[in-house]
Amino acid sequence: MNVMEIYETMEYGPAPESPTLVLDWLKEHQPFGLFINGQWVKPASGNYLDTINPSTGKPLAQVAAANSNDVDAAVAAARVAAETWSKTPGHTRARYLYAIARHIQKHSRLLAVLESMDNGKPIRETRDLDIPLVARHFYYHAGWAQLMASELPGYEPVGVVGQIIPWNFPLLMLSWKIAPALAMGNTVVLKPARYTPLTALKFAEIVQEIGLPPGVVNILTGEASQVGDALVLHPGVNKIAFTGSTDVGRTLRRATAGSGKKLSLELGGKSPFIVFDDADLDSVVEGVVDAIWFNQGQVCCAGSRLLVQEDIADRLINKLRARMEKLRIGDPLDKAVDIGAIVSSAQLQEIQRLVAQGVEEGAVMWQPSWACPTEGYFFPPTLFTNVSPATTIAQVEIFGPVLVSMTFRTPAEAVELANNTRYGLAASVWSENINLALDVAPKLKAGTVWVNCTNLFDASSGFGGYRESGFGREGGKEGLYEYVRPMWETSSSSSNGLPIAIESTHSSDGSEQAVSTDEAGEDEMDHTTVSESFNGYHLALPAIDRTPKMFINGKQVRPDSGYSRDVYDPRGHVIGQVGEGNLLLRQHMRQAAGHPVQHITAHRFSTTSPRTSRYVKQSSLIASCSRQAAQVQIPPPKCRQLSRASSVTLPGPTSTRALCIVRPCVESCWQ
Ligand code: NDP
């Protein structure tokens, strides 16, 4: 293809994300064990399950198939951990959650690629939405951990929480569940969905990396009949948090009834997308793309019912068809792809079955003229018109890229149609008339109503439904109440003789270390230990995790590769992670190599700061030289700019020094 042709067609160039690092990581780890009590253990059954890449239909990795014995072990570990974790001060828990958030960011690209490969969703979504939101949830809940005592007085943790998550947003749903649970002092046993266990396993590795005390997070892969049932029925579990289908939600409600277990259910939906005739139709079209073709329509709050005012229906449908014709389906790792693969062949067959039923029931189906890839599980974006409100496709959650459209004449009719469903999860209203939108929104029976937008989420905003969409909220202050109970309910549990001081913590390689609260001080090399006193008790307090940065062109820059690697001290201990340099950095590397003085970092500290000694020590370790050789030059604080700058002259060839710039030193962890 030549330049003129590209100008003519405006065709996208190939831009697939490389799976190499993920494949290396998978090769290194599989078959994956279960993550129980901070350790990787083999499943009691000795059995393993394949997880499939939906865009190829080929196996990606083998994961352990847990059974009820493993559930017993995980719950026992969580119960022991709960004794200490529930008494750990909010500030300490906040530091752990903060460290998790930081490490999610350090591994963001690996997580994004892994999620795309395991689930089939486009990399653009995992990279720009799922993973940033995951980090945001942990940051946000770190704040709540810190504030729990002052903002939720009279409440205490529930205890051990069993969490069951679906396959449509594997890591995001994990964060929605684990972040508030840990923030409120609970410990968890989490079961990822059978189809998409891999990012949860990478998360377990992160939990080890940051030194979270063992047993606080336990992850069991396996089948629902083996793990899910045992977890739900286990007497050692105090709460079940579930996201998935309404049918399973119903089963769980029956199973937990009368057991005293707390329960929250985030279930299905058939959300209306209401378009009034004064709406900006071009925005509406993009809104529909986000509503129903985002994540292949496998979204509980997908705007799967398009309700459009009759006088603009033809115009909108024509615009939509034109847009659908331009949607790109294919390799989820291609950054220009809009629609990836359906999660499994079973889900694909279910979508095909419901679409065939829609045609049988008299609706008119339209699909773009292009064909889907033949390898893997793909289904084209599909639009139904001439749909009657009582038909199956208008009522049942299809959970695929299938939009059904209906028309209305008046706002009252729109509300009636919108509420004509057994679900109540979400809705969106499109109109340039804010009075109309604000009149209609509260009349819709839905947990969330968006106006002139859709599928927007934030950790600070509670999400959840009612009716057959479940109950309970995730996110926001309201979401915290799912993970606490009033102290008067269990007046004995808060004084059950649990130890308050944490006597040990875990190093980044997972091995347990004794922590002397007197010795652990500023000179400690690893990131785990400084001591602090709370209410007269001495506690091991994890140091605040710092994000290592690149030093490019005179300033600190966040690494943009989203990959990190461990840095070891000469004794072989992990002392931190640094971002991987990537293509963009090559030019800066060349510049750096020719530069007379190798400024490897620039950051805030003063000559009087105790950090200076750490800085020298760290620098000497990085360069494998003596402390004297790693001379720290700190300019006098003449001006703000200068007082923040420092430089380190390291021995060694220029290439080594240049490398220091691309893979920055752990020193920046202290910034
Ligand atoms: P499920 O509701 O069956 O699965 C969700 C999670 O629950 C998975 O981890 C699953 O484990 C687990 N699970 C299933 N049965 C039990 C049980 N009896 N006890 C405990 N845990 C259980 O969803 P599916 O994957 O079967 O999808 C079917 C339909 O559900 C979809 O077509 C869609 O309509 C809806 N759905 C809705 C979601 C939402 O976000 N609201 C998310 C996913 C699905 P395992 O994976 O091992 O089966």
mmCIF file of C-alpha atoms and ligand atoms in Angstrom, residues 49 163-169 173 191-196 221-232 240 242-249 251-252 255 266-269 297-301 343-344 346-347 350-351 354 396-400 423 425 463 469, ligand 1:
data_model
loop_
_atom_site.group_PDB
_atom_site.id
_atom_site.type_symbol
_atom_site.label_atom_id
_atom_site.label_comp_id
_atom_site.label_asym_id
_atom_site.label_seq_id
_atom_site.Cartn_x
_atom_site.Cartn_y
_atom_site.Cartn_z
ATOM 1 C CA LEU A 49 -7.757 -26.876 33.697
ATOM 2 C CA GLN A 163 -15.899 -13.381 46.515
ATOM 3 C CA ILE A 164 -17.067 -14.828 43.217
ATOM 4 C CA ILE A 165 -16.419 -12.828 40.092
ATOM 5 C CA PRO A 166 -17.430 -13.159 36.442
ATOM 6 C CA TRP A 167 -15.429 -13.260 33.243
ATOM 7 C CA ASN A 168 -16.494 -10.020 31.586
ATOM 8 C CA PHE A 169 -14.223 -7.672 33.584
ATOM 9 C CA MET A 173 -14.397 -7.015 39.243
ATOM 10 C CA LYS A 191 -12.786 -17.356 42.993
ATOM 11 C CA PRO A 192 -12.218 -15.970 39.491
ATOM 12 C CA ALA A 193 -14.407 -17.163 36.633
ATOM 13 C CA ARG A 194 -13.462 -20.431 34.997
ATOM 14 C CA TYR A 195 -12.837 -18.726 31.624
ATOM 15 C CA THR A 196 -10.659 -15.864 32.872
ATOM 16 C CA THR A 221 -9.148 -21.151 40.539
ATOM 17 C CA GLY A 222 -11.428 -23.950 39.479
ATOM 18 C CA GLU A 223 -14.966 -24.807 38.596
ATOM 19 C CA ALA A 224 -18.081 -23.384 40.177
ATOM 20 C CA SER A 225 -19.379 -26.818 41.161
ATOM 21 C CA GLN A 226 -16.177 -27.488 43.123
ATOM 22 C CA VAL A 227 -15.061 -24.107 44.435
ATOM 23 C CA GLY A 228 -18.103 -21.831 44.199
ATOM 24 C CA ASP A 229 -20.482 -24.113 46.038
ATOM 25 C CA ALA A 230 -17.977 -24.984 48.773
ATOM 26 C CA LEU A 231 -17.153 -21.333 49.340
ATOM 27 C CA VAL A 232 -20.770 -20.244 49.537
ATOM 28 C CA ILE A 240 -20.494 -13.650 49.994
ATOM 29 C CA PHE A 242 -21.074 -12.126 43.887
ATOM 30 C CA THR A 243 -21.212 -10.695 40.378
ATOM 31 C CA GLY A 244 -22.704 -12.802 37.618
ATOM 32 C CA SER A 245 -25.957 -14.088 36.235
ATOM 33 C CA THR A 246 -29.317 -13.605 37.901
ATOM 34 C CA ASP A 247 -29.891 -17.367 37.958
ATOM 35 C CA VAL A 248 -26.768 -18.049 39.986
ATOM 36 C CA GLY A 249 -27.519 -15.025 42.177
ATOM 37 C CA THR A 251 -29.172 -19.857 43.909
ATOM 38 C CA LEU A 252 -26.753 -18.058 46.205
ATOM 39 C CA ALA A 255 -28.017 -21.102 49.803
ATOM 40 C CA GLU A 266 -24.510 -7.651 41.249
ATOM 41 C CA LEU A 267 -26.499 -9.401 38.542
ATOM 42 C CA GLY A 268 -27.701 -8.960 35.023
ATOM 43 C CA GLY A 269 -29.444 -6.155 33.205
ATOM 44 C CA GLY A 297 -21.708 -6.261 24.690
ATOM 45 C CA GLN A 298 -20.692 -8.540 27.571
ATOM 46 C CA VAL A 299 -21.425 -5.829 30.096
ATOM 47 C CA CYS A 300 -24.042 -6.154 32.822
ATOM 48 C CA CYS A 301 -25.119 -2.523 32.315
ATOM 49 C CA VAL A 343 -15.258 -15.031 25.834
ATOM 50 C CA SER A 344 -16.038 -18.670 25.033
ATOM 51 C CA ALA A 346 -20.499 -21.592 24.928
ATOM 52 C CA GLN A 347 -21.239 -17.873 25.201
ATOM 53 C CA GLU A 350 -25.835 -18.682 23.413
ATOM 54 C CA ILE A 351 -25.689 -15.395 21.497
ATOM 55 C CA LEU A 354 -30.890 -15.865 20.982
ATOM 56 C CA VAL A 396 -33.580 -11.507 28.000
ATOM 57 C CA GLU A 397 -29.989 -10.471 28.668
ATOM 58 C CA ILE A 398 -28.186 -11.559 25.490
ATOM 59 C CA PHE A 399 -24.736 -10.562 26.788
ATOM 60 C CA GLY A 400 -23.338 -10.076 23.311
ATOM 61 C CA TYR A 423 -33.970 -5.855 35.718
ATOM 62 C CA LEU A 425 -29.308 -1.944 36.766
ATOM 63 C CA PHE A 463 -22.732 1.015 41.384
ATOM 64 C CA SER A 469 -30.241 -6.906 39.001
HETATM 65 P P1 NDP B 1 -22.369 -17.210 36.013
HETATM 66 O O1 NDP B 1 -23.276 -16.362 36.807
HETATM 67 O O2 NDP B 1 -22.669 -18.651 35.913
HETATM 68 O O3 NDP B 1 -20.869 -17.092 36.580
HETATM 69 C C1 NDP B 1 -20.383 -16.019 37.320
HETATM 70 C C2 NDP B 1 -19.441 -16.546 38.406
HETATM 71 O O4 NDP B 1 -20.156 -17.368 39.326
HETATM 72 C C3 NDP B 1 -18.322 -17.434 37.889
HETATM 73 O O5 NDP B 1 -17.164 -17.273 38.668
HETATM 74 C C4 NDP B 1 -18.902 -18.818 38.069
HETATM 75 O O6 NDP B 1 -17.906 -19.798 38.128
HETATM 76 C C5 NDP B 1 -19.586 -18.659 39.403
HETATM 77 N N1 NDP B 1 -20.663 -19.619 39.656
HETATM 78 C C6 NDP B 1 -21.492 -20.207 38.754
HETATM 79 N N2 NDP B 1 -22.362 -21.018 39.390
HETATM 80 C C7 NDP B 1 -22.101 -20.930 40.711
HETATM 81 C C8 NDP B 1 -22.653 -21.522 41.877
HETATM 82 N N3 NDP B 1 -23.688 -22.354 41.815
HETATM 83 N N4 NDP B 1 -22.119 -21.208 43.077
HETATM 84 C C9 NDP B 1 -21.101 -20.362 43.159
HETATM 85 N N5 NDP B 1 -20.534 -19.773 42.102
HETATM 86 C C10 NDP B 1 -21.025 -20.043 40.884
HETATM 87 O O7 NDP B 1 -22.241 -16.599 34.595
HETATM 88 P P2 NDP B 1 -21.873 -17.399 33.263
HETATM 89 O O8 NDP B 1 -20.455 -17.349 33.103
HETATM 90 O O9 NDP B 1 -22.468 -18.757 33.227
HETATM 91 O O10 NDP B 1 -22.644 -16.520 32.205
HETATM 92 C C11 NDP B 1 -24.007 -16.774 31.940
HETATM 93 C C12 NDP B 1 -24.777 -15.505 31.792
HETATM 94 O O11 NDP B 1 -24.676 -14.763 32.991
HETATM 95 C C13 NDP B 1 -24.266 -14.560 30.744
HETATM 96 O O12 NDP B 1 -24.728 -14.891 29.497
HETATM 97 C C14 NDP B 1 -24.805 -13.259 31.243
HETATM 98 O O13 NDP B 1 -26.125 -13.112 30.822
HETATM 99 C C15 NDP B 1 -24.760 -13.396 32.724
HETATM 100 N N6 NDP B 1 -23.582 -12.745 33.321
HETATM 101 C C16 NDP B 1 -23.749 -11.547 33.912
HETATM 102 C C17 NDP B 1 -22.666 -10.897 34.424
HETATM 103 C C18 NDP B 1 -22.796 -9.576 35.061
HETATM 104 O O14 NDP B 1 -21.816 -8.837 35.120
HETATM 105 N N7 NDP B 1 -23.930 -9.238 35.600
HETATM 106 C C19 NDP B 1 -21.326 -11.445 34.340
HETATM 107 C C20 NDP B 1 -21.254 -12.750 33.744
HETATM 108 C C21 NDP B 1 -22.368 -13.342 33.250
HETATM 109 P P3 NDP B 1 -17.435 -20.559 36.777
HETATM 110 O O15 NDP B 1 -16.867 -19.509 35.889
HETATM 111 O O16 NDP B 1 -16.427 -21.509 37.256
HETATM 112 O O17 NDP B 1 -18.661 -21.197 36.185
#
